[in-house]
Amino acid sequence: MTMEFTDRVSRVEPSATLAISALATELEAEGADIVDLSVGEPDFPTPENIVEAGKDAMDAGHTGYTTSAGILELREAIADKLAADGLEHDSDEIIVTPGAKQALYEVVQSLVEDGDEVVLLDPAWVSYEAMVKMAGGDLTRVDLSETDFQLEPALDDLAAAVSDETELLVVNSPSNPTGAVYSDAALEGVRDLAVEHDITVISDEIYKEITYGVEPTSLGTLEGMADRTVTVNGFSKAYSMTGWRLGYFAGPEDLIDQAGKLHSHSVSSAVNFVQHAGLEALETEQAVTEMVAAFEERRDLVVDLLAEHDVDVAVPEGAFYMMVPVDDNEARSASDASGDEPRADDQAWCEGAIEDAHVATVPGSAFGTPGYARISYAASEERLEEGIERLAEEGYL
Ligand code: PMP
Ligand code: GLU
């Protein structure tokens, strides 16, 4: 039989980040030595105390369903963490999800329907676009590539993009894929526009714990934002728990009520013993500090290595990504002239880089910003050095 698929799923592409990572894994299985700088996943093991807490929870029999929104102890611990960031939420204003991705999905499904206008700041993480499209929303995108990915100098562009028709704005600081951390003045600009046009804002703070010398402000702490901000966070990045699938969102109670229905009818709850491990994670400081220090060293290493090849990047202040300009590179043009396949755009650059140099990166166009490749520097210094060297040798830098 021929199945008929909904527009909802037909109009989106698979996640580019996960697709490239799958390709890298496939090539590795065929014996290739791939330097995988594609997927955003810390290369550290989950800290031992968190793993132990997960095992202990299984041994203690925490293997059944939990309350749909998540175990109370974890929601209370999350409320305490948010309070430390200046965000006031009761435990019943929090839903614990299998990953921050599911949190975002539930929020978007609850707020966006056919024809609703949603504004993204480009480059924007791949799944926002897909989630909005699946909900039937229309996207307006504000390009930050002309302002070194900073929002403050682009506030006029944002002001021009929003209107009373705008339903939702997504802010992700520190940003995936740029590593930019938006200034307080930028967030105040967002607040003014959100209040003026009565816009709900998702503040995706999944990289908040991974910053280098700056303290990102949580958008929901600004005056006028408490009842229009949905704060999303998760355990994948800060605690190196990508495969555990644990995240959450906090927001006004009426949103929690509506999204809670979707949550209970789809995932039921996050995994019971994983939630117990999450409790332990929130108590973990030393291991996080060490991972962040390592990321900072790697950032500096990659920035320096790229500079040696005359490639300048906007230096990230958070997360573990950077955007490398790839569309106007002399060395690459020279290698193109030598008879290799022309690599005209970022898609072709990334395809060529994985085929020729065996280095996996993600094209900027997947994030709405062609002309760049995203590097994830959540890899060892040795692999980062190897990757940059190979890219240079093959004429990609
Ligand atoms: N938001 C951003 C900006 C991300 O980069 C990711 C990474 N996957 C997520 C949300 C979702 O993370 P997870 O589902 O692993 O918690
Ligand atoms: N957020 C990570 C990335 O951008 C993980 C992959 C994904 O969830 O899409 O690479």
Tab-separated table of C-alpha atoms and ligand atoms in Angstrom:
chain	number	residue	atom	x	y	z
A	1	MET	CA	0.000	0.000	0.000
A	2	THR	CA	1.026	3.627	-0.361
A	3	MET	CA	0.828	5.514	2.859
A	4	GLU	CA	-0.190	9.135	2.776
A	5	PHE	CA	1.823	11.331	5.056
A	6	THR	CA	0.757	14.530	6.700
A	7	ASP	CA	2.007	17.926	5.562
A	8	ARG	CA	3.185	18.309	9.133
A	9	VAL	CA	5.960	15.762	8.750
A	10	SER	CA	6.482	16.093	5.002
A	11	ARG	CA	7.462	19.757	5.255
A	12	VAL	CA	10.492	19.178	7.503
A	13	GLU	CA	13.907	17.629	6.946
A	14	PRO	CA	15.686	15.314	9.408
A	15	SER	CA	17.957	17.055	11.939
A	16	ALA	CA	21.082	18.070	9.961
A	17	THR	CA	23.300	17.798	13.031
A	18	LEU	CA	22.189	14.272	13.794
A	19	ALA	CA	22.274	13.291	10.096
A	20	ILE	CA	25.897	14.372	9.680
A	21	SER	CA	26.882	12.664	12.876
A	22	ALA	CA	25.208	9.472	11.588
A	23	LEU	CA	27.180	9.796	8.333
A	24	ALA	CA	30.402	10.179	10.332
A	25	THR	CA	29.554	7.041	12.323
A	26	GLU	CA	28.805	5.173	9.084
A	27	LEU	CA	32.142	6.169	7.556
A	28	GLU	CA	33.891	5.155	10.770
A	29	ALA	CA	32.219	1.744	10.602
A	30	GLU	CA	33.716	1.409	7.109
A	31	GLY	CA	37.135	2.005	8.627
A	32	ALA	CA	37.644	5.746	8.016
A	33	ASP	CA	39.309	7.805	10.746
A	34	ILE	CA	36.816	10.649	11.061
A	35	VAL	CA	37.462	13.720	13.195
A	36	ASP	CA	33.887	14.341	14.226
A	37	LEU	CA	33.336	18.028	14.946
A	38	SER	CA	29.683	17.842	13.956
A	39	VAL	CA	27.281	16.917	16.705
A	40	GLY	CA	27.111	19.043	19.846
A	41	GLU	CA	27.916	16.471	22.443
A	42	PRO	CA	30.488	16.748	25.240
A	43	ASP	CA	33.175	14.089	24.809
A	44	PHE	CA	33.453	13.565	28.584
A	45	PRO	CA	31.796	10.634	30.307
A	46	THR	CA	28.873	11.485	32.574
A	47	PRO	CA	30.391	12.275	36.000
A	48	GLU	CA	30.722	9.135	38.104
A	49	ASN	CA	28.523	10.337	40.980
A	50	ILE	CA	25.640	10.893	38.549
A	51	VAL	CA	26.069	7.441	36.990
A	52	GLU	CA	26.112	5.910	40.474
A	53	ALA	CA	22.947	7.789	41.429
A	54	GLY	CA	21.235	6.393	38.327
A	55	LYS	CA	22.323	2.830	39.176
A	56	ASP	CA	21.331	3.242	42.820
A	57	ALA	CA	17.921	4.497	41.751
A	58	MET	CA	17.429	1.401	39.584
A	59	ASP	CA	18.551	-0.849	42.445
A	60	ALA	CA	16.167	0.966	44.771
A	61	GLY	CA	13.314	0.126	42.422
A	62	HIS	CA	12.726	3.529	40.844
A	63	THR	CA	11.692	1.857	37.642
A	64	GLY	CA	7.966	2.577	37.397
A	65	TYR	CA	6.044	5.532	36.025
A	66	THR	CA	6.411	8.819	37.855
A	67	THR	CA	4.070	11.770	38.141
A	68	SER	CA	3.779	13.047	34.593
A	69	ALA	CA	5.478	16.400	35.320
A	70	GLY	CA	8.371	14.635	37.052
A	71	ILE	CA	9.215	13.594	40.613
A	72	LEU	CA	8.562	16.346	43.123
A	73	GLU	CA	12.103	16.261	44.571
A	74	LEU	CA	13.564	16.997	41.151
A	75	ARG	CA	11.081	19.753	40.362
A	76	GLU	CA	11.845	21.312	43.741
A	77	ALA	CA	15.580	21.078	43.101
A	78	ILE	CA	15.073	22.666	39.666
A	79	ALA	CA	12.980	25.423	41.274
A	80	ASP	CA	15.914	26.073	43.651
A	81	LYS	CA	18.372	26.184	40.733
A	82	LEU	CA	16.122	28.606	38.843
A	83	ALA	CA	15.723	30.738	41.983
A	84	ALA	CA	19.519	30.970	42.202
A	85	ASP	CA	19.387	32.405	38.660
A	86	GLY	CA	16.732	34.875	39.788
A	87	LEU	CA	13.733	33.027	38.307
A	88	GLU	CA	10.787	32.418	40.636
A	89	HIS	CA	8.894	29.228	39.811
A	90	ASP	CA	6.970	26.840	42.055
A	91	SER	CA	7.509	23.167	41.439
A	92	ASP	CA	4.082	23.050	39.739
A	93	GLU	CA	5.311	25.526	37.139
A	94	ILE	CA	7.937	23.058	35.933
A	95	ILE	CA	7.673	20.031	33.649
A	96	VAL	CA	10.553	17.557	33.468
A	97	THR	CA	10.967	16.146	29.956
A	98	PRO	CA	13.030	13.501	28.152
A	99	GLY	CA	15.537	16.097	26.918
A	100	ALA	CA	15.259	19.842	26.370
A	101	LYS	CA	14.249	19.049	22.794
A	102	GLN	CA	10.996	17.517	24.017
A	103	ALA	CA	10.470	20.544	26.281
A	104	LEU	CA	10.788	22.871	23.283
A	105	TYR	CA	8.522	20.658	21.211
A	106	GLU	CA	5.789	20.697	23.846
A	107	VAL	CA	6.017	24.463	24.282
A	108	VAL	CA	5.921	25.145	20.544
A	109	GLN	CA	2.999	22.731	20.057
A	110	SER	CA	1.131	24.493	22.862
A	111	LEU	CA	1.664	28.016	21.571
A	112	VAL	CA	1.920	27.874	17.783
A	113	GLU	CA	-0.735	26.915	15.275
A	114	ASP	CA	-1.386	27.378	11.567
A	115	GLY	CA	-0.319	30.802	10.376
A	116	ASP	CA	1.151	31.990	13.688
A	117	GLU	CA	4.253	34.103	13.301
A	118	VAL	CA	7.433	33.008	15.057
A	119	VAL	CA	10.702	34.962	15.042
A	120	LEU	CA	14.126	33.302	15.147
A	121	LEU	CA	17.546	34.902	15.493
A	122	ASP	CA	19.823	33.480	12.805
A	123	PRO	CA	21.862	31.442	12.839
A	124	ALA	CA	19.452	29.413	14.951
A	125	TRP	CA	19.678	25.826	16.159
A	126	VAL	CA	18.299	23.423	13.559
A	127	SER	CA	15.292	22.093	15.448
A	128	TYR	CA	13.545	25.422	16.102
A	129	GLU	CA	12.635	25.783	12.442
A	130	ALA	CA	11.423	22.203	12.171
A	131	MET	CA	9.355	22.439	15.347
A	132	VAL	CA	7.680	25.650	14.223
A	133	LYS	CA	6.963	24.199	10.784
A	134	MET	CA	5.491	21.042	12.290
A	135	ALA	CA	3.170	23.255	14.339
A	136	GLY	CA	2.119	25.118	11.172
A	137	GLY	CA	3.785	28.409	12.144
A	138	ASP	CA	5.373	30.922	9.765
A	139	LEU	CA	8.966	31.947	10.350
A	140	THR	CA	10.517	35.375	10.289
A	141	ARG	CA	14.283	35.247	10.633
A	142	VAL	CA	16.575	38.002	11.829
A	143	ASP	CA	20.125	37.665	10.528
A	144	LEU	CA	22.863	38.290	13.106
A	145	SER	CA	25.758	37.341	10.825
A	146	GLU	CA	26.541	40.999	10.026
A	147	THR	CA	26.994	41.863	13.712
A	148	ASP	CA	29.435	39.126	14.723
A	149	PHE	CA	26.355	37.182	15.858
A	150	GLN	CA	25.637	39.737	18.574
A	151	LEU	CA	22.047	40.803	19.136
A	152	GLU	CA	22.529	44.283	20.609
A	153	PRO	CA	23.655	45.951	17.355
A	154	ALA	CA	20.863	44.155	15.490
A	155	LEU	CA	18.002	45.257	17.755
A	156	ASP	CA	16.660	47.559	15.023
A	157	ASP	CA	16.398	44.587	12.706
A	158	LEU	CA	14.576	42.663	15.408
A	159	ALA	CA	12.247	45.617	15.948
A	160	ALA	CA	11.501	45.621	12.218
A	161	ALA	CA	10.806	41.877	12.252
A	162	VAL	CA	8.313	41.759	15.121
A	163	SER	CA	4.777	43.102	15.161
A	164	ASP	CA	1.513	42.626	17.022
A	165	GLU	CA	1.097	39.534	14.849
A	166	THR	CA	4.171	37.888	16.357
A	167	GLU	CA	3.209	34.996	18.605
A	168	LEU	CA	6.580	33.730	19.723
A	169	LEU	CA	10.263	34.686	19.745
A	170	VAL	CA	13.010	32.177	20.474
A	171	VAL	CA	16.170	33.386	22.213
A	172	ASN	CA	19.094	31.034	22.790
A	173	SER	CA	21.946	32.517	24.779
A	174	PRO	CA	24.647	31.172	24.903
A	175	SER	CA	23.840	30.327	21.325
A	176	ASN	CA	24.081	27.159	19.354
A	177	PRO	CA	25.676	27.484	16.763
A	178	THR	CA	27.582	30.744	17.384
A	179	GLY	CA	28.552	30.610	21.064
A	180	ALA	CA	27.393	34.233	21.402
A	181	VAL	CA	26.173	35.369	24.810
A	182	TYR	CA	23.726	38.264	24.482
A	183	SER	CA	24.390	41.378	26.548
A	184	ASP	CA	21.957	42.666	29.151
A	185	ALA	CA	21.231	45.616	26.855
A	186	ALA	CA	20.282	43.171	24.095
A	187	LEU	CA	17.963	41.254	26.422
A	188	GLU	CA	16.410	44.503	27.617
A	189	GLY	CA	15.764	45.337	23.963
A	190	VAL	CA	14.052	41.971	23.566
A	191	ARG	CA	11.999	42.673	26.682
A	192	ASP	CA	10.853	46.074	25.398
A	193	LEU	CA	9.709	44.576	22.103
A	194	ALA	CA	8.069	41.569	23.762
A	195	VAL	CA	6.101	43.802	26.115
A	196	GLU	CA	5.191	46.308	23.394
A	197	HIS	CA	3.859	43.620	21.046
A	198	ASP	CA	2.677	41.135	23.673
A	199	ILE	CA	4.988	38.345	22.545
A	200	THR	CA	5.782	35.109	24.389
A	201	VAL	CA	9.509	34.348	24.480
A	202	ILE	CA	11.231	31.001	24.796
A	203	SER	CA	14.576	31.423	26.523
A	204	ASP	CA	16.572	28.302	25.685
A	205	GLU	CA	19.280	28.312	28.359
A	206	ILE	CA	20.728	24.848	27.784
A	207	TYR	CA	24.269	26.279	27.525
A	208	LYS	CA	23.918	28.693	30.455
A	209	GLU	CA	26.363	26.720	32.588
A	210	ILE	CA	28.990	26.671	29.820
A	211	THR	CA	30.445	30.180	29.559
A	212	TYR	CA	33.894	31.739	29.553
A	213	GLY	CA	34.227	34.749	31.807
A	214	VAL	CA	30.688	36.037	31.328
A	215	GLU	CA	27.488	35.480	33.315
A	216	PRO	CA	24.467	35.219	31.037
A	217	THR	CA	21.320	36.842	32.398
A	218	SER	CA	18.143	34.776	32.333
A	219	LEU	CA	15.602	36.639	30.228
A	220	GLY	CA	12.757	35.806	32.580
A	221	THR	CA	14.406	37.823	35.368
A	222	LEU	CA	13.862	41.113	33.536
A	223	GLU	CA	10.971	43.257	34.671
A	224	GLY	CA	7.857	42.489	32.650
A	225	MET	CA	9.147	39.097	31.454
A	226	ALA	CA	8.097	36.683	34.217
A	227	ASP	CA	4.649	35.983	32.788
A	228	ARG	CA	5.718	35.856	29.138
A	229	THR	CA	8.938	33.813	29.321
A	230	VAL	CA	9.276	30.061	29.091
A	231	THR	CA	12.706	29.004	30.343
A	232	VAL	CA	14.054	25.782	28.859
A	233	ASN	CA	17.094	23.935	30.152
A	234	GLY	CA	18.458	20.428	30.320
A	235	PHE	CA	21.140	18.116	31.599
A	236	SER	CA	22.708	17.009	28.295
A	237	LYS	CA	25.379	19.644	27.955
A	238	ALA	CA	26.403	20.884	31.408
A	239	TYR	CA	26.536	17.377	32.898
A	240	SER	CA	27.467	15.462	29.760
A	241	MET	CA	24.220	13.480	29.879
A	242	THR	CA	23.105	13.582	26.230
A	243	GLY	CA	21.964	9.962	26.116
A	244	TRP	CA	20.103	10.058	29.409
A	245	ARG	CA	17.506	12.388	27.864
A	246	LEU	CA	16.618	14.797	30.618
A	247	GLY	CA	15.460	18.406	30.378
A	248	TYR	CA	12.736	20.705	31.615
A	249	PHE	CA	10.790	23.874	31.087
A	250	ALA	CA	9.385	26.393	33.510
A	251	GLY	CA	6.721	28.923	32.714
A	252	PRO	CA	3.396	30.439	33.670
A	253	GLU	CA	0.946	27.956	35.182
A	254	ASP	CA	-1.588	28.142	32.342
A	255	LEU	CA	1.092	27.125	29.839
A	256	ILE	CA	2.155	24.290	32.137
A	257	ASP	CA	-1.480	23.109	32.314
A	258	GLN	CA	-1.873	23.073	28.539
A	259	ALA	CA	1.555	21.642	27.720
A	260	GLY	CA	1.126	19.154	30.556
A	261	LYS	CA	-1.710	17.509	28.624
A	262	LEU	CA	0.522	17.019	25.603
A	263	HIS	CA	3.257	15.731	27.890
A	264	SER	CA	1.047	13.193	29.649
A	265	HIS	CA	-0.482	11.933	26.397
A	266	SER	CA	2.853	11.562	24.619
A	267	VAL	CA	5.834	10.691	26.817
A	268	SER	CA	3.943	10.154	30.118
A	269	SER	CA	7.039	11.299	31.991
A	270	ALA	CA	10.807	11.381	31.789
A	271	VAL	CA	12.478	8.102	32.824
A	272	ASN	CA	12.141	7.488	36.568
A	273	PHE	CA	15.741	6.563	37.514
A	274	VAL	CA	17.109	9.197	35.134
A	275	GLN	CA	15.201	11.817	37.100
A	276	HIS	CA	16.938	10.564	40.257
A	277	ALA	CA	20.285	10.881	38.498
A	278	GLY	CA	19.247	14.425	37.565
A	279	LEU	CA	18.820	15.231	41.270
A	280	GLU	CA	22.421	14.228	41.831
A	281	ALA	CA	23.533	16.193	38.753
A	282	LEU	CA	22.158	19.415	40.183
A	283	GLU	CA	24.471	18.881	43.175
A	284	THR	CA	27.508	18.375	40.921
A	285	GLU	CA	29.800	21.361	40.666
A	286	GLN	CA	33.444	20.315	40.470
A	287	ALA	CA	33.092	18.097	37.390
A	288	VAL	CA	31.135	20.816	35.569
A	289	THR	CA	33.784	23.423	36.381
A	290	GLU	CA	36.467	21.097	35.013
A	291	MET	CA	34.583	20.407	31.789
A	292	VAL	CA	33.932	24.110	31.214
A	293	ALA	CA	37.625	24.886	31.809
A	294	ALA	CA	38.545	22.244	29.215
A	295	PHE	CA	36.079	23.707	26.699
A	296	GLU	CA	37.584	27.146	27.210
A	297	GLU	CA	41.091	25.843	26.507
A	298	ARG	CA	39.843	24.109	23.394
A	299	ARG	CA	38.077	27.244	22.220
A	300	ASP	CA	41.333	29.185	22.538
A	301	LEU	CA	43.235	26.434	20.758
A	302	VAL	CA	40.845	26.352	17.793
A	303	VAL	CA	40.691	30.150	17.510
A	304	ASP	CA	44.531	30.273	17.461
A	305	LEU	CA	44.887	27.423	14.975
A	306	LEU	CA	42.359	29.000	12.627
A	307	ALA	CA	44.113	32.379	12.941
A	308	GLU	CA	47.338	30.677	11.804
A	309	HIS	CA	45.466	29.941	8.588
A	310	ASP	CA	44.147	33.524	8.374
A	311	VAL	CA	40.645	32.474	9.315
A	312	ASP	CA	39.035	34.889	11.771
A	313	VAL	CA	36.003	33.832	13.751
A	314	ALA	CA	33.627	35.592	16.126
A	315	VAL	CA	35.108	34.285	19.386
A	316	PRO	CA	32.443	32.371	21.327
A	317	GLU	CA	31.788	33.296	24.960
A	318	GLY	CA	29.754	30.207	25.697
A	319	ALA	CA	28.590	26.745	24.518
A	320	PHE	CA	31.132	24.728	22.496
A	321	TYR	CA	30.517	25.771	18.930
A	322	MET	CA	31.940	28.291	16.566
A	323	MET	CA	30.989	29.412	13.097
A	324	VAL	CA	33.851	29.301	10.609
A	325	PRO	CA	33.438	31.420	7.477
A	326	VAL	CA	33.940	29.162	4.464
A	327	ASP	CA	32.739	31.014	1.413
A	328	ASP	CA	35.550	33.439	0.671
A	329	ASN	CA	38.713	31.573	1.427
A	330	GLU	CA	41.753	32.099	-0.764
A	331	ALA	CA	43.408	28.800	0.038
A	332	ARG	CA	40.268	26.951	-0.852
A	333	SER	CA	39.832	28.891	-4.085
A	334	ALA	CA	43.417	28.004	-4.942
A	335	SER	CA	42.734	24.336	-4.367
A	336	ASP	CA	39.535	24.630	-6.419
A	337	ALA	CA	41.632	26.109	-9.220
A	338	SER	CA	43.922	23.110	-9.002
A	339	GLY	CA	41.195	21.035	-10.600
A	340	ASP	CA	39.384	19.657	-7.574
A	341	GLU	CA	35.618	19.822	-7.472
A	342	PRO	CA	34.532	23.428	-7.013
A	343	ARG	CA	33.201	23.937	-3.500
A	344	ALA	CA	30.914	26.859	-3.976
A	345	ASP	CA	28.873	26.908	-0.827
A	346	ASP	CA	28.851	25.753	2.757
A	347	GLN	CA	26.948	22.539	1.986
A	348	ALA	CA	29.530	21.586	-0.596
A	349	TRP	CA	32.342	22.678	1.735
A	350	CYS	CA	31.073	20.397	4.515
A	351	GLU	CA	30.489	17.479	2.157
A	352	GLY	CA	33.967	17.942	0.714
A	353	ALA	CA	35.533	18.311	4.166
A	354	ILE	CA	34.142	14.986	5.324
A	355	GLU	CA	35.013	13.190	2.088
A	356	ASP	CA	38.488	14.632	1.495
A	357	ALA	CA	39.731	15.543	4.973
A	358	HIS	CA	37.539	13.150	6.943
A	359	VAL	CA	36.475	16.027	9.173
A	360	ALA	CA	32.763	16.287	9.991
A	361	THR	CA	31.209	19.752	10.441
A	362	VAL	CA	27.691	21.135	9.933
A	363	PRO	CA	26.835	23.624	7.156
A	364	GLY	CA	25.713	27.070	8.307
A	365	SER	CA	22.712	26.864	5.991
A	366	ALA	CA	21.235	24.217	8.312
A	367	PHE	CA	21.054	27.030	10.876
A	368	GLY	CA	19.680	29.566	8.382
A	369	THR	CA	23.084	31.171	7.680
A	370	PRO	CA	24.915	29.960	4.562
A	371	GLY	CA	28.595	30.733	4.119
A	372	TYR	CA	29.747	29.158	7.388
A	373	ALA	CA	30.496	25.747	8.797
A	374	ARG	CA	29.798	25.012	12.436
A	375	ILE	CA	32.578	23.361	14.377
A	376	SER	CA	31.796	21.715	17.685
A	377	TYR	CA	34.951	21.867	19.786
A	378	ALA	CA	33.663	19.360	22.316
A	379	ALA	CA	36.485	17.072	21.200
A	380	SER	CA	39.975	16.409	22.580
A	381	GLU	CA	42.759	18.903	21.842
A	382	GLU	CA	44.534	16.210	19.871
A	383	ARG	CA	41.518	15.597	17.624
A	384	LEU	CA	40.912	19.312	17.204
A	385	GLU	CA	44.533	19.817	16.118
A	386	GLU	CA	44.272	16.850	13.771
A	387	GLY	CA	41.003	18.127	12.302
A	388	ILE	CA	42.256	21.653	11.630
A	389	GLU	CA	45.499	20.315	10.177
A	390	ARG	CA	43.639	18.028	7.795
A	391	LEU	CA	41.273	20.807	6.724
A	392	ALA	CA	44.275	23.021	6.001
A	393	GLU	CA	46.147	20.272	4.147
A	394	GLU	CA	43.166	19.544	1.928
A	395	GLY	CA	42.742	23.233	1.119
A	396	TYR	CA	39.609	23.854	3.146
A	397	LEU	CA	41.157	26.659	5.212
B	1	PMP	N1	18.539	23.522	22.569
B	1	PMP	C1	19.721	23.689	21.960
B	1	PMP	C2	20.139	25.051	21.573
B	1	PMP	C3	20.544	22.589	21.705
B	1	PMP	O1	21.720	22.770	21.111
B	1	PMP	C4	20.107	21.311	22.070
B	1	PMP	C5	21.026	20.160	21.737
B	1	PMP	N2	20.511	19.050	21.294
B	1	PMP	C6	18.858	21.193	22.692
B	1	PMP	C7	18.105	22.320	22.930
B	1	PMP	C8	18.267	19.880	23.103
B	1	PMP	O2	19.071	19.161	23.968
B	1	PMP	P1	18.603	17.821	24.688
B	1	PMP	O3	17.332	17.388	24.037
B	1	PMP	O4	19.713	16.857	24.503
B	1	PMP	O5	18.378	18.188	26.112
B	2	GLU	N1	22.099	20.170	19.840
B	2	GLU	C1	23.173	19.346	19.366
B	2	GLU	C2	23.707	19.903	18.069
B	2	GLU	O1	23.271	20.928	17.649
B	2	GLU	C3	22.768	17.903	19.301
B	2	GLU	C4	22.087	17.439	18.045
B	2	GLU	C5	20.650	17.752	17.999
B	2	GLU	O2	19.972	17.549	18.989
B	2	GLU	O3	20.205	18.204	16.943
B	2	GLU	O4	24.575	19.340	17.484
